[in-house]
PDB file of C-alpha atoms in Angstrom:
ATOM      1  CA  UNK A 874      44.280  -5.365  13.898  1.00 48.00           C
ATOM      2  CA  UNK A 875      45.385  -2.376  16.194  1.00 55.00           C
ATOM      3  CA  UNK A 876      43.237   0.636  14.683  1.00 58.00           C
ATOM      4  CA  UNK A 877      41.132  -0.701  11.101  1.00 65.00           C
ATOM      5  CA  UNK A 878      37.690  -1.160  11.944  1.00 63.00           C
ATOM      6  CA  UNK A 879      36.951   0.710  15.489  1.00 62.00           C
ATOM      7  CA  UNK A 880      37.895   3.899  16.970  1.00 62.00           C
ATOM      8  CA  UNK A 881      41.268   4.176  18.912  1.00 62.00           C
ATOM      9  CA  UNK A 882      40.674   4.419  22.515  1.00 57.00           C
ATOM     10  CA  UNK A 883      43.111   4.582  25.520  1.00 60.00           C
ATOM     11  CA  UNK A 884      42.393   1.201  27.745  1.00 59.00           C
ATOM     12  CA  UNK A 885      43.710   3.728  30.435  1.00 57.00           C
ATOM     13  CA  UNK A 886      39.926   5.608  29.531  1.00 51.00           C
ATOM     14  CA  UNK A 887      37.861   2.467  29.293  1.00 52.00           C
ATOM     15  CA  UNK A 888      38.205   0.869  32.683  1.00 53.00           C
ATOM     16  CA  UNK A 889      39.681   3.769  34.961  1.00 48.00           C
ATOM     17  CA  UNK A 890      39.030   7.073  34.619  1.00 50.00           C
ATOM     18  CA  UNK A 891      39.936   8.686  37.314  1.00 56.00           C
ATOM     19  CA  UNK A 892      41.793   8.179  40.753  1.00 57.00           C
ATOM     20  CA  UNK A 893      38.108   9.225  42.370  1.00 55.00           C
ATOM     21  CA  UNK A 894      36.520   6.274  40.740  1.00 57.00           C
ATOM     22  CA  UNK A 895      39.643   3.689  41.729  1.00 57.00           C
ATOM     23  CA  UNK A 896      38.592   4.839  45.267  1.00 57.00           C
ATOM     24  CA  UNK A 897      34.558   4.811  44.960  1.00 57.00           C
ATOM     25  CA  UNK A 898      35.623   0.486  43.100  1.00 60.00           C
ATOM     26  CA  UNK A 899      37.719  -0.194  45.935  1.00 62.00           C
ATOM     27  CA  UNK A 900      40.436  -1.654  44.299  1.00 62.00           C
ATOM     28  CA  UNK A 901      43.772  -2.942  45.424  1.00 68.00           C
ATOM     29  CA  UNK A 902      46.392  -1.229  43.843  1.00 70.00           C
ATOM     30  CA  UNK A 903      48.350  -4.233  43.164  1.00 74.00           C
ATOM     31  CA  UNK A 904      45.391  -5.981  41.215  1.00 74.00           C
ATOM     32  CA  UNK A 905      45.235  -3.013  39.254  1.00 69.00           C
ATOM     33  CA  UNK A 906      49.015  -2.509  38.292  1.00 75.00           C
ATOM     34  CA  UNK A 907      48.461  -6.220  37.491  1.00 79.00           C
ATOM     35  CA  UNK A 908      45.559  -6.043  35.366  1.00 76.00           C
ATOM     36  CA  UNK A 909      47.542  -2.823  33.772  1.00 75.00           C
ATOM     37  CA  UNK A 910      50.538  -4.776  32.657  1.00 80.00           C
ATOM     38  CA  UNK A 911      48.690  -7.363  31.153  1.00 81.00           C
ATOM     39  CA  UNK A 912      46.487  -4.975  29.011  1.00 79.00           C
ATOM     40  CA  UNK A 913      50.029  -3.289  27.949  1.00 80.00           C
ATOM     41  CA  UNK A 914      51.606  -6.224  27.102  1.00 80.00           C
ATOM     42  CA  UNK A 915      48.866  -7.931  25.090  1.00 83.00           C
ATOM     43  CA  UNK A 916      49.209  -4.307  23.205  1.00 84.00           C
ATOM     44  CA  UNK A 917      53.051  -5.029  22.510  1.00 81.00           C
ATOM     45  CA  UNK A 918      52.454  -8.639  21.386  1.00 84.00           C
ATOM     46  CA  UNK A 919      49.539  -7.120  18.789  1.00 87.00           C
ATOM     47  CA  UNK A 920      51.757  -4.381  17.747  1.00 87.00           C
ATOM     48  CA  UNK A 921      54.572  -7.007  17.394  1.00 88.00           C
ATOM     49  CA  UNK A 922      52.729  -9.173  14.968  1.00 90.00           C
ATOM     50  CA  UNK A 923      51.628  -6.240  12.935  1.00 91.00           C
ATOM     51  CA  UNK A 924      55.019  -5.393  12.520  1.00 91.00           C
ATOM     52  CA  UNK A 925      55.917  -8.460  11.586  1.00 93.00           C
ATOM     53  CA  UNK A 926      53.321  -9.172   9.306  1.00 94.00           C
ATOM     54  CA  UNK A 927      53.878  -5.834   7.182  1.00 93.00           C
ATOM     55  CA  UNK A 928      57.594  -6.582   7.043  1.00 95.00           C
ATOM     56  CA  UNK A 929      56.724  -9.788   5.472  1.00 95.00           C
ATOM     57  CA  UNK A 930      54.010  -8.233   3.399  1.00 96.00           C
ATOM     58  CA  UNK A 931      56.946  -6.194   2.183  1.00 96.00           C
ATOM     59  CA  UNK A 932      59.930  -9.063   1.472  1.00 96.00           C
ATOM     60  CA  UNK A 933      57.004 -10.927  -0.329  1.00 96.00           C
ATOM     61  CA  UNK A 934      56.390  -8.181  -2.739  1.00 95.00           C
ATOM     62  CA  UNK A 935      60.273  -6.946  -3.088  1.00 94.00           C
ATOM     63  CA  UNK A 936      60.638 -10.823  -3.732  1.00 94.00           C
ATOM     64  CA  UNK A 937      57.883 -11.402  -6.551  1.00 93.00           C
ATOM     65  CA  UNK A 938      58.868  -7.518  -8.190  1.00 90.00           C
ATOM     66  CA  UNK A 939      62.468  -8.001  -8.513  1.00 89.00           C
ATOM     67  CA  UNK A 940      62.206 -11.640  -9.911  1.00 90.00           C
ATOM     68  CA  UNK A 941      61.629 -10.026 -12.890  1.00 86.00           C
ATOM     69  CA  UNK A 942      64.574  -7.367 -13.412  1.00 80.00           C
ATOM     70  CA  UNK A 943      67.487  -8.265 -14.997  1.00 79.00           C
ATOM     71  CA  UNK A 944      71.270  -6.088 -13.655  1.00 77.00           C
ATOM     72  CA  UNK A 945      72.513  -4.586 -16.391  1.00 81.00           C
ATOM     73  CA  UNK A 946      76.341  -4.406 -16.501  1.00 86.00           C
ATOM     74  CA  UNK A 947      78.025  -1.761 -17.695  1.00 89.00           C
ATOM     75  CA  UNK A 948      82.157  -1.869 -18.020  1.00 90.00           C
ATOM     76  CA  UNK A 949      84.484   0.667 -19.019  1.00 93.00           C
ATOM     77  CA  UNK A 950      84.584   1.735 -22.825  1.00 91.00           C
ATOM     78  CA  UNK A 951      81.244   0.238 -23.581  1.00 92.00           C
ATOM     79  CA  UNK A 952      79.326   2.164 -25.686  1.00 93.00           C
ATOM     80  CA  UNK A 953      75.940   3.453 -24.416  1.00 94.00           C
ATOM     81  CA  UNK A 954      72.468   5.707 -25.353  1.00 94.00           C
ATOM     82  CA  UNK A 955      71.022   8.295 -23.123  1.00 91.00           C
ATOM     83  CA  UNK A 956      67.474   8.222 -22.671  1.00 90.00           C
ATOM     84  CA  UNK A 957      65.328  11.521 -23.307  1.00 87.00           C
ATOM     85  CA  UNK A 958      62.975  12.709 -21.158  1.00 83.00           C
ATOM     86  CA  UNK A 959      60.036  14.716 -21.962  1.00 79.00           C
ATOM     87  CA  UNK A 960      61.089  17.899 -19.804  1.00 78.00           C
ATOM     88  CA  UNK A 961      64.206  18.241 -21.966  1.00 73.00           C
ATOM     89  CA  UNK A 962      64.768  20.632 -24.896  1.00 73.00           C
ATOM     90  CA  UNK A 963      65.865  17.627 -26.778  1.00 69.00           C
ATOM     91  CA  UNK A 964      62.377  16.482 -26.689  1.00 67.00           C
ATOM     92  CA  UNK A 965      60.573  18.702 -29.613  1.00 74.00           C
ATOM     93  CA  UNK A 966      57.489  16.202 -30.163  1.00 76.00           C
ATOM     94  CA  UNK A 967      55.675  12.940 -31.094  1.00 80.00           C
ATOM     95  CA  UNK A 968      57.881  11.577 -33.533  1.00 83.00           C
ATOM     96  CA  UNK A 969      61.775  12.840 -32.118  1.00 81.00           C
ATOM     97  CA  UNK A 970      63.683  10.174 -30.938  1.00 84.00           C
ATOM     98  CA  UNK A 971      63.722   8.615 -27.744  1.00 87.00           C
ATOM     99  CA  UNK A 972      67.197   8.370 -27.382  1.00 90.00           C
ATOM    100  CA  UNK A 973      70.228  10.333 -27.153  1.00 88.00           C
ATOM    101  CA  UNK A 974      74.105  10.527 -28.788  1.00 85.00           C
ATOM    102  CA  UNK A 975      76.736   8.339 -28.693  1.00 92.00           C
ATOM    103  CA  UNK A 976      78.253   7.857 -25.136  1.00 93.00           C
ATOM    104  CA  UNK A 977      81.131   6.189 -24.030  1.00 93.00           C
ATOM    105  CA  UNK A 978      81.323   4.874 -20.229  1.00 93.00           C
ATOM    106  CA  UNK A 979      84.531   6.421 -18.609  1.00 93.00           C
ATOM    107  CA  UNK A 980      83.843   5.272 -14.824  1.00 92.00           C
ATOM    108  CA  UNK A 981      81.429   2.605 -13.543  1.00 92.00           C
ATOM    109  CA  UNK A 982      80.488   3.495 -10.151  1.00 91.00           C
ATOM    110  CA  UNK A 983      78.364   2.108  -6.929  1.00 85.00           C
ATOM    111  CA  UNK A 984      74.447   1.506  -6.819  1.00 83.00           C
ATOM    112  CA  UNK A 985      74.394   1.247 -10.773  1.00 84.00           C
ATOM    113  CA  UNK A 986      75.882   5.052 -11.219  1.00 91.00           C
ATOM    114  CA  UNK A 987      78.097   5.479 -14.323  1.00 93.00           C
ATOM    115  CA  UNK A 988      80.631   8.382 -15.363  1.00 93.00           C
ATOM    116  CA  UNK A 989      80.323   9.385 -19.158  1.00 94.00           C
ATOM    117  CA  UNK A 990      82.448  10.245 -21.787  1.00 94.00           C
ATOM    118  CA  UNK A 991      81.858  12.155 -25.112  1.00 92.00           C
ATOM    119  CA  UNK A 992      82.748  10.368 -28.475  1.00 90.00           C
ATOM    120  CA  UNK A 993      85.788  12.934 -28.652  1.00 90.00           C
ATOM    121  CA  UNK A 994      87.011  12.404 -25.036  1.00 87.00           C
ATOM    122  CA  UNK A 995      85.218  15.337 -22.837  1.00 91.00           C
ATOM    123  CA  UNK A 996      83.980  13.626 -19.313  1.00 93.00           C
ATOM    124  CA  UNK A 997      80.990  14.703 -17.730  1.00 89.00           C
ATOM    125  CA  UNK A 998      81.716  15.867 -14.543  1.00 90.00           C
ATOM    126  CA  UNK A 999      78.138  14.681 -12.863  1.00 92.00           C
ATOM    127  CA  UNK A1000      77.147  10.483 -12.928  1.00 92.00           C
ATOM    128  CA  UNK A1001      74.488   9.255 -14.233  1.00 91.00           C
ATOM    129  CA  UNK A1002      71.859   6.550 -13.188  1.00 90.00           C
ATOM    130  CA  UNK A1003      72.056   3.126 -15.465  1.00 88.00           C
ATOM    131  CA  UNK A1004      68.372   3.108 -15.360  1.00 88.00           C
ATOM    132  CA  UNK A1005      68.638   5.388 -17.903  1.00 89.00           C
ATOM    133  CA  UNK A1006      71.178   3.961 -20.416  1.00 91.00           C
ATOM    134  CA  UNK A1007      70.918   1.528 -23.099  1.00 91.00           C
ATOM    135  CA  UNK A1008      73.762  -0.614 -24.594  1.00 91.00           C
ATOM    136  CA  UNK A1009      74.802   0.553 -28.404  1.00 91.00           C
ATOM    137  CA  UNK A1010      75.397  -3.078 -30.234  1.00 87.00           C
ATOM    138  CA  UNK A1011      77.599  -2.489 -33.278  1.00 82.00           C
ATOM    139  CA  UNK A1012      77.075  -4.552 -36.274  1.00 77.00           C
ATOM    140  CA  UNK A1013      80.125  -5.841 -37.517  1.00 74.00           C
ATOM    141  CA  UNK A1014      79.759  -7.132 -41.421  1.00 65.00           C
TER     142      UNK A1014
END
């Protein structure tokens, strides 16, 4: 509503362009501060409700994309799978798997970042994003 559709121009450069041509209109400068506020507020109010309007926008989509995702919980000594990613060595070609080892979760921390732990006890030192883990369900017969 502010800029999509016509060219940007100062309202200082529409009416008023010079000091010269204040003097040649012979206009009283209080009528013109006047007339200047109200152009600068009506700006404010329009760039207000665009503000507004996007944030909305926003909290409508955030609303409608995360009705969909489900939190994963991970806790302590769960047993997880690494995913691989195409960039890694571990990824030789169409038909490798898609995930990795055996990985036990030593610390569970904020925002959904986890500390692992090898099968025989060795911790990595860096976390690791959940988005990228898996649950390991054992079969018990």
């Amino acid at each position: 509503m502010l800029v999509y559709g016509t060219e940007v121009v100062i309202p200082t450069k529409v009416e008023i362009l010079s000091l010269m041509i204040i003097q040649e209109a012979e206009l009283d400068n209080a009528e013109w501060v006047k007339s200047r506020y109200e152009q600068l507020a009506l700006i404010d109010g329009k760039r207000m409700n665009a503000v507004c309007h996007g944030q909305l926008y926003q909290n409508r989509m955030a609303k409608a994309f995360n009705k969909r995702i489900k939190p994963r919980q991970f806790a302590p000594g769960k047993l997880v799978l690494k995913k691989i990613f195409p960039h890694q060595d571990e990824s030789k070609g169409k038909f490798s798997p898609n995930w990795q080892g055996l990985y036990m979760v030593h610390r569970v921390l904020t925002r959904g970042a986890l500390i692992l732990a090898e099968m025989d006890g060795e911790v990595w030192p860096k976390p690791i994003n959940s988005d990228v883990l898996k649950r390991y369900f054992m079969l018990h017969l």
